[in-house]
Short mmCIF file of C-alpha atoms in Angstrom, two decimals:
data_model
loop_
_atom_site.label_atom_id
_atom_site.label_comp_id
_atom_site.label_asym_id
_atom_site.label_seq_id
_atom_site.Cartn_x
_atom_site.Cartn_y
_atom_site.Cartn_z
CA UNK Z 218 5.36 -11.57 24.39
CA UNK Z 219 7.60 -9.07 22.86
CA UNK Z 220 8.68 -5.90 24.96
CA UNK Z 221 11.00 -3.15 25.03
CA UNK Z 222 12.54 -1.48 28.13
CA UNK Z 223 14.20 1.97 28.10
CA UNK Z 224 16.01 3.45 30.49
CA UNK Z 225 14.22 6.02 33.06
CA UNK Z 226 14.29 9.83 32.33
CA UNK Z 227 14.36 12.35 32.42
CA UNK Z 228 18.00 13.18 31.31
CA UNK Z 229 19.37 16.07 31.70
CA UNK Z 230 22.37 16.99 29.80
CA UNK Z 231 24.42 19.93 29.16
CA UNK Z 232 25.06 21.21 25.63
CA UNK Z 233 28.32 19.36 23.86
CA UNK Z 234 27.87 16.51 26.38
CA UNK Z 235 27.70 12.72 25.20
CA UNK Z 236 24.25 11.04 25.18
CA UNK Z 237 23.62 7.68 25.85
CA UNK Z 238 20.24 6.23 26.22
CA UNK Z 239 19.87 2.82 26.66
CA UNK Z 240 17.33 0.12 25.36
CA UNK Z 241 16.73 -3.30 25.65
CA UNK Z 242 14.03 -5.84 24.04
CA UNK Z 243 12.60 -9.42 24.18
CA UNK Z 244 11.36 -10.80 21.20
CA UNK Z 245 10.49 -14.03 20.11
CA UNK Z 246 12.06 -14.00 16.39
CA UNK Z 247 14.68 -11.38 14.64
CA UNK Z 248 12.59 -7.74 14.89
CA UNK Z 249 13.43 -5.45 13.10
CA UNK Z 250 14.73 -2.07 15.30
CA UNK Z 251 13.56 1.98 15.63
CA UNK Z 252 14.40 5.11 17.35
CA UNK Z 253 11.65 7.70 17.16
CA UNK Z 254 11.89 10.88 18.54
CA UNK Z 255 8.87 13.23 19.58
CA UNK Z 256 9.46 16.72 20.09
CA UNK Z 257 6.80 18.82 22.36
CA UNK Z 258 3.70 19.39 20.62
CA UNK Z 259 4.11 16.85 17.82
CA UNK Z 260 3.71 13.42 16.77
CA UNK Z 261 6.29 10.62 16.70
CA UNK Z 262 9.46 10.70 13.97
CA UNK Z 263 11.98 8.12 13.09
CA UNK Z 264 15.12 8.53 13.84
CA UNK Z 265 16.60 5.53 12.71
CA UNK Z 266 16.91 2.10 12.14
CA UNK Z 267 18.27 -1.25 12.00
CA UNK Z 268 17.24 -4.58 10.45
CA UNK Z 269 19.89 -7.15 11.60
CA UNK Z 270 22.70 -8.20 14.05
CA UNK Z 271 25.16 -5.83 14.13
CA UNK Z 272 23.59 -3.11 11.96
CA UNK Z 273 24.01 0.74 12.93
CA UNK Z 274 21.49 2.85 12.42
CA UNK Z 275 22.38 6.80 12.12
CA UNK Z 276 20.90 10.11 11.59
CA UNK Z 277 21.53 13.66 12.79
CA UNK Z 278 24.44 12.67 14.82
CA UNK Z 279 22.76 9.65 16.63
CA UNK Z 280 23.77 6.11 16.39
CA UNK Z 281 22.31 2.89 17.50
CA UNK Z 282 23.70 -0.72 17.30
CA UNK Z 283 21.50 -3.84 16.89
CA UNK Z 284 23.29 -5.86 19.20
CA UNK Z 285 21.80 -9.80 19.70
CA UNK Z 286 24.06 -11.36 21.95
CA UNK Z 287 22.70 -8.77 24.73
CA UNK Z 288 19.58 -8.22 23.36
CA UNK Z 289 20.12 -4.60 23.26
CA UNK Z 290 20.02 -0.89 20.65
CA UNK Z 291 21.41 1.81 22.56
CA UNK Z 292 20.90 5.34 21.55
CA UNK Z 293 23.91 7.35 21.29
CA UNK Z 294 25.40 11.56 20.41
CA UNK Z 295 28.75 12.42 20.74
CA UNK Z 296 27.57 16.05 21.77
CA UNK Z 297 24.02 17.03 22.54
CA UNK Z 298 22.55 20.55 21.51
CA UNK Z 299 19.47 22.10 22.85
CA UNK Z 300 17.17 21.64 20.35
CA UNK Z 301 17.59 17.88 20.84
CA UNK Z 302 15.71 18.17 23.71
CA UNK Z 303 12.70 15.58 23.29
CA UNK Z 304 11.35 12.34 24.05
CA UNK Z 305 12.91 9.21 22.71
CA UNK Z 306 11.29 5.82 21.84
CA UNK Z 307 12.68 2.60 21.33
CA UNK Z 308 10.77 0.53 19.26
CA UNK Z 309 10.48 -3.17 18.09
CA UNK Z 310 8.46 -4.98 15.02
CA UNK Z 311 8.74 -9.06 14.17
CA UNK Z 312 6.86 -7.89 11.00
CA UNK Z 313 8.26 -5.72 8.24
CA UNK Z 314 6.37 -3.12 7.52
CA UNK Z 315 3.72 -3.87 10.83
CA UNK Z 316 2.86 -2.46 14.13
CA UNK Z 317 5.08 -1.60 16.77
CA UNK Z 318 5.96 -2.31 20.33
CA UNK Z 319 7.12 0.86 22.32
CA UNK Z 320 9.51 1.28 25.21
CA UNK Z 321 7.92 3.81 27.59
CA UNK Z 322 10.33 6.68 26.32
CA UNK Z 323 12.96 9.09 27.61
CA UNK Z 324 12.76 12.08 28.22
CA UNK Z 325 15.75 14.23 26.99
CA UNK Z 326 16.52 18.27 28.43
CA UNK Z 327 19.58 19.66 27.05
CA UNK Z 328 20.97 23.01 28.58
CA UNK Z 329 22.91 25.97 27.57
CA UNK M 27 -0.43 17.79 1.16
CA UNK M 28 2.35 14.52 2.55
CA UNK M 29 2.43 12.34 5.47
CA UNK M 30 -0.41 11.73 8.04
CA UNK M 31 -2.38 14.45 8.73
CA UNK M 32 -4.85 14.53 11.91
CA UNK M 33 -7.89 16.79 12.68
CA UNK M 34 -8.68 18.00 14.92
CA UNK M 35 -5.32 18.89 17.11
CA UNK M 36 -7.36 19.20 20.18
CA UNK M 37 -10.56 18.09 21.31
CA UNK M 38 -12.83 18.64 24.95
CA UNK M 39 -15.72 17.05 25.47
CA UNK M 40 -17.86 16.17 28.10
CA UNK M 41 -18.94 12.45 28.91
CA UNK M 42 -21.81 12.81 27.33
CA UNK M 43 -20.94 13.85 23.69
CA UNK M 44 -20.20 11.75 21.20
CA UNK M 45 -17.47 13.42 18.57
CA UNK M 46 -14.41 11.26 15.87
CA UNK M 47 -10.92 11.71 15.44
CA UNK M 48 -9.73 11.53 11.57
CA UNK M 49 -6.88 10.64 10.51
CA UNK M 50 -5.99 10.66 6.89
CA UNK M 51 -2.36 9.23 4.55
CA UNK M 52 -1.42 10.02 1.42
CA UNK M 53 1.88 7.51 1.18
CA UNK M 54 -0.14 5.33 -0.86
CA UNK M 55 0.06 2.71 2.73
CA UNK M 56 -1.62 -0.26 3.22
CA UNK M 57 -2.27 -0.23 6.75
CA UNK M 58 -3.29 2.17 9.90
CA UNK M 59 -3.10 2.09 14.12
CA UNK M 60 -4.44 3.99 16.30
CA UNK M 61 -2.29 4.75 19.26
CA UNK M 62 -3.08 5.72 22.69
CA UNK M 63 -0.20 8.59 24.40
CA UNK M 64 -1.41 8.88 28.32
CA UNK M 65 1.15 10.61 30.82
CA UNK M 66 3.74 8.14 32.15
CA UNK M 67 3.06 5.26 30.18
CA UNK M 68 4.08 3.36 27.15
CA UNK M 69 2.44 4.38 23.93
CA UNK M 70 -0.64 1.83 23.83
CA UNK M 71 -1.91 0.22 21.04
CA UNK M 72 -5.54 0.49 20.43
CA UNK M 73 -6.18 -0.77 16.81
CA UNK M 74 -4.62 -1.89 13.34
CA UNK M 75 -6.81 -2.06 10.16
CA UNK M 76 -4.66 -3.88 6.93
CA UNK M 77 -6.15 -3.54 3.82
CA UNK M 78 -9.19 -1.89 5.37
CA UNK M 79 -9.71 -5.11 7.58
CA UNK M 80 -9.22 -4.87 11.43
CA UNK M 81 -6.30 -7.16 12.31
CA UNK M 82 -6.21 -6.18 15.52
CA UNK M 83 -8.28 -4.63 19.12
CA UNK M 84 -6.15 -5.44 21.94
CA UNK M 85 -9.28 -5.16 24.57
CA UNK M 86 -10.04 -1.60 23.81
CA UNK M 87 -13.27 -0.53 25.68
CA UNK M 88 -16.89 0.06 23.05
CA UNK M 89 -16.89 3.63 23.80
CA UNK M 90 -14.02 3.67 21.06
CA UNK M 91 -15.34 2.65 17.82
CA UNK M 92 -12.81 2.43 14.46
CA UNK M 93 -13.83 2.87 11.17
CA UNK M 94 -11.44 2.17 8.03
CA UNK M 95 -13.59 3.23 4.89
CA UNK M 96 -10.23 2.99 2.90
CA UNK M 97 -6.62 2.45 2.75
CA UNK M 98 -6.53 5.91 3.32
CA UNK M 99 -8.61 6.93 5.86
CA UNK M 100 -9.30 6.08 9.68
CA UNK M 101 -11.55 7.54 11.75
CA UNK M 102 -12.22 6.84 15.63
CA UNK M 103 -15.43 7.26 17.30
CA UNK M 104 -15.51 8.33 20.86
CA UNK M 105 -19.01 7.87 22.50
CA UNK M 106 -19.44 8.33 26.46
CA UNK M 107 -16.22 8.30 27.49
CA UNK M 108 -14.39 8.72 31.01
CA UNK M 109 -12.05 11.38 32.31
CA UNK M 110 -9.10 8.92 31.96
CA UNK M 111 -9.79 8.60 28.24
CA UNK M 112 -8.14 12.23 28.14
CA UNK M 113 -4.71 11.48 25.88
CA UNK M 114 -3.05 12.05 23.02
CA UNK M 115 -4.51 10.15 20.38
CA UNK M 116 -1.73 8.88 17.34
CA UNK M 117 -2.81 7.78 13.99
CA UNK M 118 -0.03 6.37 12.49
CA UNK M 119 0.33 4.05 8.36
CA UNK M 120 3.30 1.80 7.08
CA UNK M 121 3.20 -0.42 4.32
CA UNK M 122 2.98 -4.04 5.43
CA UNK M 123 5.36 -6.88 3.55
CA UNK M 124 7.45 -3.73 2.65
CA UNK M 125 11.31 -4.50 3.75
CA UNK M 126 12.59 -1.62 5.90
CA UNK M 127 9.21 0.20 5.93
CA UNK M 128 8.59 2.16 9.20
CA UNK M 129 5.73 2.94 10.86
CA UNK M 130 4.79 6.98 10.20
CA UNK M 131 2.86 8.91 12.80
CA UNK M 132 0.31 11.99 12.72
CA UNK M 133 0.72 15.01 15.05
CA UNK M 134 -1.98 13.68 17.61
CA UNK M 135 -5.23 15.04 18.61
CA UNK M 136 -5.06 15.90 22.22
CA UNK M 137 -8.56 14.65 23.90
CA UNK M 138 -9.59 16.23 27.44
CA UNK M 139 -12.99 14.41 28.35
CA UNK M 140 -14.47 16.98 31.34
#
């Protein structure tokens, strides 16, 4: 069945460094890709999203690929601030609009 | 009010009780999960209702019963339940056959079963 592997946290980064979180899936067809992001206390937001093959997805200074020949949708931030601390989730769906298949998420701490 | 909107935010109850989570949308969606958030593990599905119709129970235990009056309401009742059931439970609606339509989450109710 379909699956989605994230890298193991946590991560901890220092404020202004680069962020890379990495994510790859299985999937029998052409999903359709997420980021969500859950900050302590809350529920789960997107972040962003991709639909097809070499789509980027961005928002807030994060960026993510949809990248089929290696099966993979990095997360990426040129420079990290605190209040990005949080856990991320990579996500998959074969069915637009439908339920989702989580990675076990990452758990981001940014310093000062 | 917006969004998905959860009551109650926390929630302990012995084994013995018998208490619901609601869960309630106003984005005009189609269709609603419940999720299951334990500590260290993936975010588990528990059910999907589409169109007020269960789709889907991937072997959730009867001491979780769903209820889907409407296409904007879900409601999860917890009967007996065991000191691993303790989690944060996510309600979460999207609008199926929409293109580019993600799935959007509630804040959790946190569930501590003593």
């Amino acid at each position: 069945g379909d699956s989605v592997t994230q890298m193991e946290g946590p991560v901890t980064l220092s404020e202004e460094a680069f962020l890379t979180i990495n994510c790859t899936y299985t999937a029998t067809g052409y999903p359709s890709l997420f980021w969500y992001v859950q900050y302590p206390g809350e529920g789960l937001q997107l972040l962003l999203k991709a639909t097809k093959a070499d789509d980027k997805g961005s928002n807030k200074g994060f960026e993510a690929t949809y990248r089929k020949e290696t099966t993979s949708f990095h997360l990426e931030k040129g420079s990290v601030q605190v209040s990005d601390s949080a856990v991320y989730f990579c996500a998959l769906t074969e069915n637009q609009g439908g339920k989702l298949i989580f990675g076990q998420g990452t758990e981001l701490s940014v310093k000062p | 009010e917006t969004g998905v909107t959860q009551t109650p935010r926390h929630l302990v109850m012995g084994m013995t009780n018998k208490k619901s989570l609601k869960c309630e949308q106003h984005l005009g969606h189609n269709a609603m999960y419940w999720y299951k958030q334990s500590a260290k593990k993936p975010l588990e599905l528990m059910f999907v209702y589409n169109f007020k119709e269960q789709t889907e129970n991937n072997s959730v235990p009867s001491r979780f019963s769903p209820e889907c009056p409407n296409s904007s309401h879900l409601f999860l009742h917890l009967h007996t339940l065991q000191p691993e059931d303790s989690a944060l439970y996510l309600c979460a609606s999207s609008q199926v056959g929409a293109y580019n339509s993600p799935l959007h989450f509630g804040n959790g109710t946190r569930l501590t079963v003593t």
